[in-house]
GROMACS .gro file of C-alpha atoms in nm:
model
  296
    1UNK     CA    1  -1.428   0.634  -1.827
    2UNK     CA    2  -1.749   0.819  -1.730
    3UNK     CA    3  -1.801   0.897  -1.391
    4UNK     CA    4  -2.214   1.018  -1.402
    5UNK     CA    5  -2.267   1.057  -1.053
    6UNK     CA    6  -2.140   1.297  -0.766
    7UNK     CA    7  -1.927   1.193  -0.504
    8UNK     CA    8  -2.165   1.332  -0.221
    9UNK     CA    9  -2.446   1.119  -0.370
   10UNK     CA   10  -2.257   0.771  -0.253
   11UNK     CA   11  -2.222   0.916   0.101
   12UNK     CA   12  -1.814   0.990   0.034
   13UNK     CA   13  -1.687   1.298   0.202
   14UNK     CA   14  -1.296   1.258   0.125
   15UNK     CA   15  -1.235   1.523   0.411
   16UNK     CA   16  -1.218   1.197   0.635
   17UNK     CA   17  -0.980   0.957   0.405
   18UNK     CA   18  -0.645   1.218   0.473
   19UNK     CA   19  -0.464   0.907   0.699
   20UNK     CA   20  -0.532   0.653   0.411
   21UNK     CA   21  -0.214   0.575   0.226
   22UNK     CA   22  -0.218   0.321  -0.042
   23UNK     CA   23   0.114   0.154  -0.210
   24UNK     CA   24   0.066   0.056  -0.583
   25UNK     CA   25   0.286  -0.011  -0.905
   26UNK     CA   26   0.085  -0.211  -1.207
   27UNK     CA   27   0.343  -0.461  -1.169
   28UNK     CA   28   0.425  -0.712  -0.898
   29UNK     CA   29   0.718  -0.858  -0.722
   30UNK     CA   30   0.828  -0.437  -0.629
   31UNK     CA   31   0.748  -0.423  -0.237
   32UNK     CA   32   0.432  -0.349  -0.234
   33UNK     CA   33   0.322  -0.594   0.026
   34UNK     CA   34   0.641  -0.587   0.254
   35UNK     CA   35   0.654  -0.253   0.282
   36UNK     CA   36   0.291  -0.213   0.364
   37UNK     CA   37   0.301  -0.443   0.659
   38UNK     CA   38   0.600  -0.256   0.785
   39UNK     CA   39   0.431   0.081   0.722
   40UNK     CA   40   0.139  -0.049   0.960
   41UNK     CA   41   0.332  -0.203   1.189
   42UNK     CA   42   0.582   0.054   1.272
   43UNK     CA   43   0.277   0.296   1.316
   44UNK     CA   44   0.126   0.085   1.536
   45UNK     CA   45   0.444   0.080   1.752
   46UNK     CA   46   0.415   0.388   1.771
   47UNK     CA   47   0.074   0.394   1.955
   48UNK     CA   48  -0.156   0.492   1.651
   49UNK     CA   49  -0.462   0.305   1.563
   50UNK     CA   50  -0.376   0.157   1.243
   51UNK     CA   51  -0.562  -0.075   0.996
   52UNK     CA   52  -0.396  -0.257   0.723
   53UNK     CA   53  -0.613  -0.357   0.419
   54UNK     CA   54  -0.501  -0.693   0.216
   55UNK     CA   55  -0.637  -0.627  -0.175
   56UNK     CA   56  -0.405  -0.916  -0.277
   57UNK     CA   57  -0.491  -1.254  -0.404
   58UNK     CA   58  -0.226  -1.425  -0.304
   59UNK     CA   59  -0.237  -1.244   0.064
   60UNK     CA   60   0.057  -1.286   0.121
   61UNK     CA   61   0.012  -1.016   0.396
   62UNK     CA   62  -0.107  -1.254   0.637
   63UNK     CA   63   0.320  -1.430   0.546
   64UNK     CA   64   0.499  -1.078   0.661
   65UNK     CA   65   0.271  -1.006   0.988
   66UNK     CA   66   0.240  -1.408   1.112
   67UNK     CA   67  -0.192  -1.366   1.156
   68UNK     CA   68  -0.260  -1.679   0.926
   69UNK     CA   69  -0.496  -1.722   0.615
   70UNK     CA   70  -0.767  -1.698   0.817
   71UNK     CA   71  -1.090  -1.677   0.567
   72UNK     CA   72  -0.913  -1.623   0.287
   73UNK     CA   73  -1.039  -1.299   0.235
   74UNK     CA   74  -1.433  -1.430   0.225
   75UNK     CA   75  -1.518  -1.164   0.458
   76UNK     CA   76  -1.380  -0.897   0.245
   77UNK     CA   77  -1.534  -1.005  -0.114
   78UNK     CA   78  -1.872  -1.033   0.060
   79UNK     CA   79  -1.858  -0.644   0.214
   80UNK     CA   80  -1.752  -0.551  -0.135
   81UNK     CA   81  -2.068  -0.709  -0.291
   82UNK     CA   82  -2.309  -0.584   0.023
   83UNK     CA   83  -2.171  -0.250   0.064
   84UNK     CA   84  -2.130  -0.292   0.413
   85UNK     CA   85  -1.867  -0.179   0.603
   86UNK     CA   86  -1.534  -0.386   0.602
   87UNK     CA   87  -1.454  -0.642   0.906
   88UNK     CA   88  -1.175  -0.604   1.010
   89UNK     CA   89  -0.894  -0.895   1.191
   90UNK     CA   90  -0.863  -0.686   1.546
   91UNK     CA   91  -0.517  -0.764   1.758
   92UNK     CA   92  -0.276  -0.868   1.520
   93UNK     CA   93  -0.027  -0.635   1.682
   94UNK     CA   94  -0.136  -0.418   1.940
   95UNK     CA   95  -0.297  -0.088   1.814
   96UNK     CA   96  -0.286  -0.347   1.416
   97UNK     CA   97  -0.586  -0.476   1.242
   98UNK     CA   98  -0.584  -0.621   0.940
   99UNK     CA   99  -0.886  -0.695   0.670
  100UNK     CA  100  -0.743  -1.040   0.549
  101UNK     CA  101  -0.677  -1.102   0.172
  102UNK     CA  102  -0.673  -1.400   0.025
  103UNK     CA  103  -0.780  -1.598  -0.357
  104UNK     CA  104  -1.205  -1.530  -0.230
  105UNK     CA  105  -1.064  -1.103  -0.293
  106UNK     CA  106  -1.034  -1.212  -0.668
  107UNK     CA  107  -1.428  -1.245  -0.710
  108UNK     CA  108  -1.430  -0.835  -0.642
  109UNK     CA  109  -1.328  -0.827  -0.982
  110UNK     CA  110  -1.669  -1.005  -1.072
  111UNK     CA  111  -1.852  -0.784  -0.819
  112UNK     CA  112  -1.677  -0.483  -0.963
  113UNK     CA  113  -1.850  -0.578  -1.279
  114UNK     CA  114  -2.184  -0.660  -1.227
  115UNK     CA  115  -2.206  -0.303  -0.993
  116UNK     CA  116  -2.129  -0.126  -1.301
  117UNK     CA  117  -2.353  -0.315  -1.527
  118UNK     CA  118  -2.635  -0.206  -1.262
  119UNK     CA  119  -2.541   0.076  -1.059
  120UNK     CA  120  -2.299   0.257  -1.275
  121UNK     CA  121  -1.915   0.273  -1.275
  122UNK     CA  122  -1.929   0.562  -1.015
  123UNK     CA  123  -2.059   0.347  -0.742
  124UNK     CA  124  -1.890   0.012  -0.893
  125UNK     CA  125  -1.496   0.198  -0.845
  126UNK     CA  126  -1.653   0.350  -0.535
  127UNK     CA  127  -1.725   0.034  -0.376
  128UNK     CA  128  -1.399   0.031  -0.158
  129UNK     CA  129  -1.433   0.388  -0.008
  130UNK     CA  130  -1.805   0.298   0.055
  131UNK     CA  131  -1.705   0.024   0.307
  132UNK     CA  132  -1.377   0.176   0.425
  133UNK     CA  133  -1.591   0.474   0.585
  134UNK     CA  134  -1.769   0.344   0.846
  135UNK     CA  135  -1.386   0.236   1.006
  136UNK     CA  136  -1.211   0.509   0.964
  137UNK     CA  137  -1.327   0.700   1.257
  138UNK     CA  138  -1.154   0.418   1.471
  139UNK     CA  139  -0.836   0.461   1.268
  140UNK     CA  140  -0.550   0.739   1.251
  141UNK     CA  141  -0.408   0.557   0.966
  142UNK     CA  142  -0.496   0.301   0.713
  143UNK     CA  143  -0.274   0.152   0.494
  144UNK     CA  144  -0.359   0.009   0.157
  145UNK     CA  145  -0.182  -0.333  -0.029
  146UNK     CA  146  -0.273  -0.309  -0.394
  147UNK     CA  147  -0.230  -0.595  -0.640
  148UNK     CA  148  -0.015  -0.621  -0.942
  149UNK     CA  149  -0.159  -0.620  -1.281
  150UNK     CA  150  -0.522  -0.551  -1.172
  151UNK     CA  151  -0.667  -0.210  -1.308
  152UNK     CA  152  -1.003  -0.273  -1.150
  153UNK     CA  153  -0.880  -0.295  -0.809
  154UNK     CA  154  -0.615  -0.058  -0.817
  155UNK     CA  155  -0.867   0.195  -0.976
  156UNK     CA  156  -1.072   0.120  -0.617
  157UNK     CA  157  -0.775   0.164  -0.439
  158UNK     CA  158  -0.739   0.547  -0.584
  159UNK     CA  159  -1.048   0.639  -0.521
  160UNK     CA  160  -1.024   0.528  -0.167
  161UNK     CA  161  -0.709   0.655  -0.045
  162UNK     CA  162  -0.548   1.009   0.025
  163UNK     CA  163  -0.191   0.948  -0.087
  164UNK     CA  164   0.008   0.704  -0.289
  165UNK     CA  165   0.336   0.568  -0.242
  166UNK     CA  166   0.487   0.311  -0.564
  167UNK     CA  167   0.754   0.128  -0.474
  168UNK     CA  168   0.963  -0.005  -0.784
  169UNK     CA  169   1.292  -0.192  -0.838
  170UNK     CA  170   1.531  -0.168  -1.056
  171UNK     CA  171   1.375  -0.324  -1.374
  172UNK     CA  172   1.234  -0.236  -1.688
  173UNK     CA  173   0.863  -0.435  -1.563
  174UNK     CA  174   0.841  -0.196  -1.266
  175UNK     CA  175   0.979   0.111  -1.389
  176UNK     CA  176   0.821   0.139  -1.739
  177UNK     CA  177   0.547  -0.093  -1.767
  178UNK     CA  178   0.432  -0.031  -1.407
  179UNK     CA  179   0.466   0.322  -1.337
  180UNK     CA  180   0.290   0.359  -1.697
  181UNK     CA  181   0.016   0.204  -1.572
  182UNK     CA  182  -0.038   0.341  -1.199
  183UNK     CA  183   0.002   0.699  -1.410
  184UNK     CA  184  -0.292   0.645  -1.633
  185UNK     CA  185  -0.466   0.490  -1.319
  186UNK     CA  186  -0.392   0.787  -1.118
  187UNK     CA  187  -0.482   1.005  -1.399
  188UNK     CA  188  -0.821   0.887  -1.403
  189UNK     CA  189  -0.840   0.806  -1.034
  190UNK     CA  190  -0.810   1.235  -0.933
  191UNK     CA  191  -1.060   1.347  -1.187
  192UNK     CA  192  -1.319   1.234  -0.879
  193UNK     CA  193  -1.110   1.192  -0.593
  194UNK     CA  194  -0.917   1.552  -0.614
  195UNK     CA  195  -0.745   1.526  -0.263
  196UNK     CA  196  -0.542   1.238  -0.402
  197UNK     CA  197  -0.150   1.302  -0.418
  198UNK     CA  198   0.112   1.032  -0.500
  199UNK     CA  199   0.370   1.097  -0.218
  200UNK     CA  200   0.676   1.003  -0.395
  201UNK     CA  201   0.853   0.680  -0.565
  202UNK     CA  202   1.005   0.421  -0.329
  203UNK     CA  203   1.307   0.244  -0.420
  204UNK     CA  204   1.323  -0.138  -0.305
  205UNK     CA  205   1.579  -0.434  -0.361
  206UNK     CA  206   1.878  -0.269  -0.460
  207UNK     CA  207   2.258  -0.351  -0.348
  208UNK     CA  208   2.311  -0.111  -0.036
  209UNK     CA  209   2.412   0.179  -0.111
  210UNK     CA  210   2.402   0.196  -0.502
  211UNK     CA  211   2.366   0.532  -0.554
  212UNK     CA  212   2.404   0.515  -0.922
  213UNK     CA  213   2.066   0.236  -0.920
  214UNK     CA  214   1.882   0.541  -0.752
  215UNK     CA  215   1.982   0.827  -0.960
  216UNK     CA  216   1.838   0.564  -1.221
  217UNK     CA  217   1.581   0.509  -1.067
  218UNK     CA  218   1.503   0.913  -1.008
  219UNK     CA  219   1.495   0.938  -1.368
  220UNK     CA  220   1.306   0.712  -1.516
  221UNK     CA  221   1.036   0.788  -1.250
  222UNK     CA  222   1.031   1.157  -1.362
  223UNK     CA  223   0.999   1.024  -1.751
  224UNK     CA  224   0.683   0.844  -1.642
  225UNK     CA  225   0.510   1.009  -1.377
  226UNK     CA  226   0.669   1.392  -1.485
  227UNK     CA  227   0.929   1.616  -1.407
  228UNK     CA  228   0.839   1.716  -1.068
  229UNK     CA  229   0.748   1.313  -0.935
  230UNK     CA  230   0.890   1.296  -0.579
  231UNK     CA  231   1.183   0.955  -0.539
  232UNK     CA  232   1.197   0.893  -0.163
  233UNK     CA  233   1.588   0.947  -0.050
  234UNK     CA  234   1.566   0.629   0.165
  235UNK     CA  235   1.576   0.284  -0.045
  236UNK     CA  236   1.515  -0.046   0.125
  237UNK     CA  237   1.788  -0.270   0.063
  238UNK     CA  238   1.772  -0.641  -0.028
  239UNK     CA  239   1.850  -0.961   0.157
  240UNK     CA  240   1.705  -1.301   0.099
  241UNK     CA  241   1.780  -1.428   0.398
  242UNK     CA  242   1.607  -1.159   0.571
  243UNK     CA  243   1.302  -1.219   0.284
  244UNK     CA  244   1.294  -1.613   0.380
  245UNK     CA  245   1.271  -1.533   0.718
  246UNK     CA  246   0.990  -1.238   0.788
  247UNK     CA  247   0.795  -1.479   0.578
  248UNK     CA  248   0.823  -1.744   0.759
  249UNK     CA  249   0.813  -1.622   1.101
  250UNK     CA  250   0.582  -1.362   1.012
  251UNK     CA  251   0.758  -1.112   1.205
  252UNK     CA  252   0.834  -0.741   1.056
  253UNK     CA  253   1.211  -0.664   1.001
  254UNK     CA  254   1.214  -0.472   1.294
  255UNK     CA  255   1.070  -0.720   1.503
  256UNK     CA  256   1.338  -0.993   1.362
  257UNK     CA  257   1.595  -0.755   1.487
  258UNK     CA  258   1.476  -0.691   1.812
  259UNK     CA  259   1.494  -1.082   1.846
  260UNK     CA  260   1.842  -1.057   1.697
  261UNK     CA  261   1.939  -0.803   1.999
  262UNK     CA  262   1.813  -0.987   2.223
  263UNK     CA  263   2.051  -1.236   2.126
  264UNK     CA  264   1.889  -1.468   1.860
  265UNK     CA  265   2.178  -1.590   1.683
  266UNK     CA  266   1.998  -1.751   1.356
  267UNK     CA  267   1.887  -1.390   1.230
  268UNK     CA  268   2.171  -1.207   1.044
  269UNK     CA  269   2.322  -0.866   1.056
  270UNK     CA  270   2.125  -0.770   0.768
  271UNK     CA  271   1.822  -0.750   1.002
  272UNK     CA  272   1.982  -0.450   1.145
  273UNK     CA  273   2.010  -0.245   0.792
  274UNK     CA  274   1.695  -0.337   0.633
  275UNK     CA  275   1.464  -0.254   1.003
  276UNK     CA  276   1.683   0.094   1.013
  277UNK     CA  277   1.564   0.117   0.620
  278UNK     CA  278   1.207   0.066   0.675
  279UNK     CA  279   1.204   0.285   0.951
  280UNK     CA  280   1.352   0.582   0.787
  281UNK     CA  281   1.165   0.522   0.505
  282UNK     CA  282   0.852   0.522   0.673
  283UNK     CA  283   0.930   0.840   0.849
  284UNK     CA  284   1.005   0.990   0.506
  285UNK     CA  285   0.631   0.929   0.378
  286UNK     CA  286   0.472   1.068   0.652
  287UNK     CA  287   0.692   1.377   0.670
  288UNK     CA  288   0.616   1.424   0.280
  289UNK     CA  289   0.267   1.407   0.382
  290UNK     CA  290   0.292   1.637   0.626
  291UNK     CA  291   0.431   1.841   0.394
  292UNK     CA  292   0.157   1.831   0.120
  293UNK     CA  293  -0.078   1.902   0.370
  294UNK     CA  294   0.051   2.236   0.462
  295UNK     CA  295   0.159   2.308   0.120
  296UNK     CA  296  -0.236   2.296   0.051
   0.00000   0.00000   0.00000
């Protein structure tokens, strides 16, 4: 793909995108969108300003953090075709906002499109990073939902973000076929946005403690992405309990377990393993990219 134009000529200075961390894998069903809502909402525990961004069709976002459809991501396909700066869902959680996904997000294939047909692909696959500016100065970290099997948006999501994290499972879909794709995405993606790193591989929905999966799953990551990709130590275990219920309480795992503390006796045990799992891995992505940063 041909990318004519400079960066600096679309208004992009990527010195302001380092706190925008985007989780993608070509194919779906992986963790993408769990994971992201927990990544946001632990942060914004934690006191940070934090913004959430819903590139999903289904947005199913709005199922893991409780906030609604809302418009169905209208809002966000019309900022996309404008240019104008994204509007964001303010309170979901306190210090959480959320730009709302949703079946309208699937015409930003169409705007994609017709940008490049007029404009040029430079400022058709810049589109996202064009409206994510204006917010970021209100954000200290912004976390990206990517969808499955979409190279146009995923391509936007690259050039908008300063890290990626791909969570896979133990399949052949996620692990071959997906990873192959994010890498050729990625590939393309850094020969215009150069700060981009991917973080490391994720491991999701795996039997506790099957260390055997992970070594697996270490080495069939390397194959794809190369020999030096980073595989998170943390995985997230699997219950579907615990999936039936975040879902439809929209409450985070570690929110379901608070309730469980508190003495809820309808959420399991397994609350208690899969919050500790998100939490450490969360803390393991930002240490990596803490550790990129003063690597560079």
């Amino acid at each position: 793909m041909n990318f004519p134009l400079p960066v600096a000529d679309l208004g992009i200075d990527y010195g302001q995108f380092g706190n925008v961390f985007m989780f993608g894998n070509g194919k779906g069903g992986v963790g993408k969108t769990t994971l992201s809502a927990n990544a946001a909402a632990k942060t914004a525990r934690q006191g940070l300003p934090t913004l959430a961004i819903d590139m999903n069709g289904q947005g199913n976002m709005h199922r893991d953090l409780g906030y609604g459809e809302q418009d169905q991501g209208k809002a966000f396909a019309e900022s996309m075709s404008q240019g104008s700066p994204l509007i964001p869902l303010t309170g979901v959680r306190e210090n959480l906002d959320v730009v709302a996904g949703g079946p309208e997000v699937r015409k930003i294939n169409g705007i994609v499109t017709e940008i490049a047909r007029t404009e040029g692909f430079m400022a058709a696959y810049m589109r996202l990073a064009v409206c994510l500016a204006p917010l970021l100065p209100r954000y200290k970290a912004v976390f990206l939902d990517t969808p499955p099997e979409n190279p146009d948006l995923l391509r936007l999501c690259l050039l908008a973000a300063r890290y990626a994290v791909v969570p896979v499972k133990y399949d052949a879909a996620s692990l071959d076929d997906g990873l192959k794709d994010f890498g050729q995405a990625f590939k393309m993606a850094v020969q215009v946005n150069r700060q981009l790193r991917i973080l490391g591989v994720a491991h999701c929905f795996s039997p506790r403690g099957s260390t055997r999966i992970h070594r697996e799953i270490e080495s069939r990551s390397r194959k794809v992405l190369g020999k030096h990709a980073y595989v998170f130590p943390q995985a997230v275990g699997h219950s579907s309990t615990m999936a039936g219920l975040i879902r439809d309480r929209g409450r985070t795992a570690y929110e379901l377990n608070e309730e469980r503390v508190g003495g809820a006796r309808t959420i399991p045990e397994a609350a208690e393993h899969l919050s500790n799992d998100y939490e450490i891995l969360v803390k393991q992505i930002f240490q990596r990219a803490a550790e990129l940063r003063q690597a560079a």
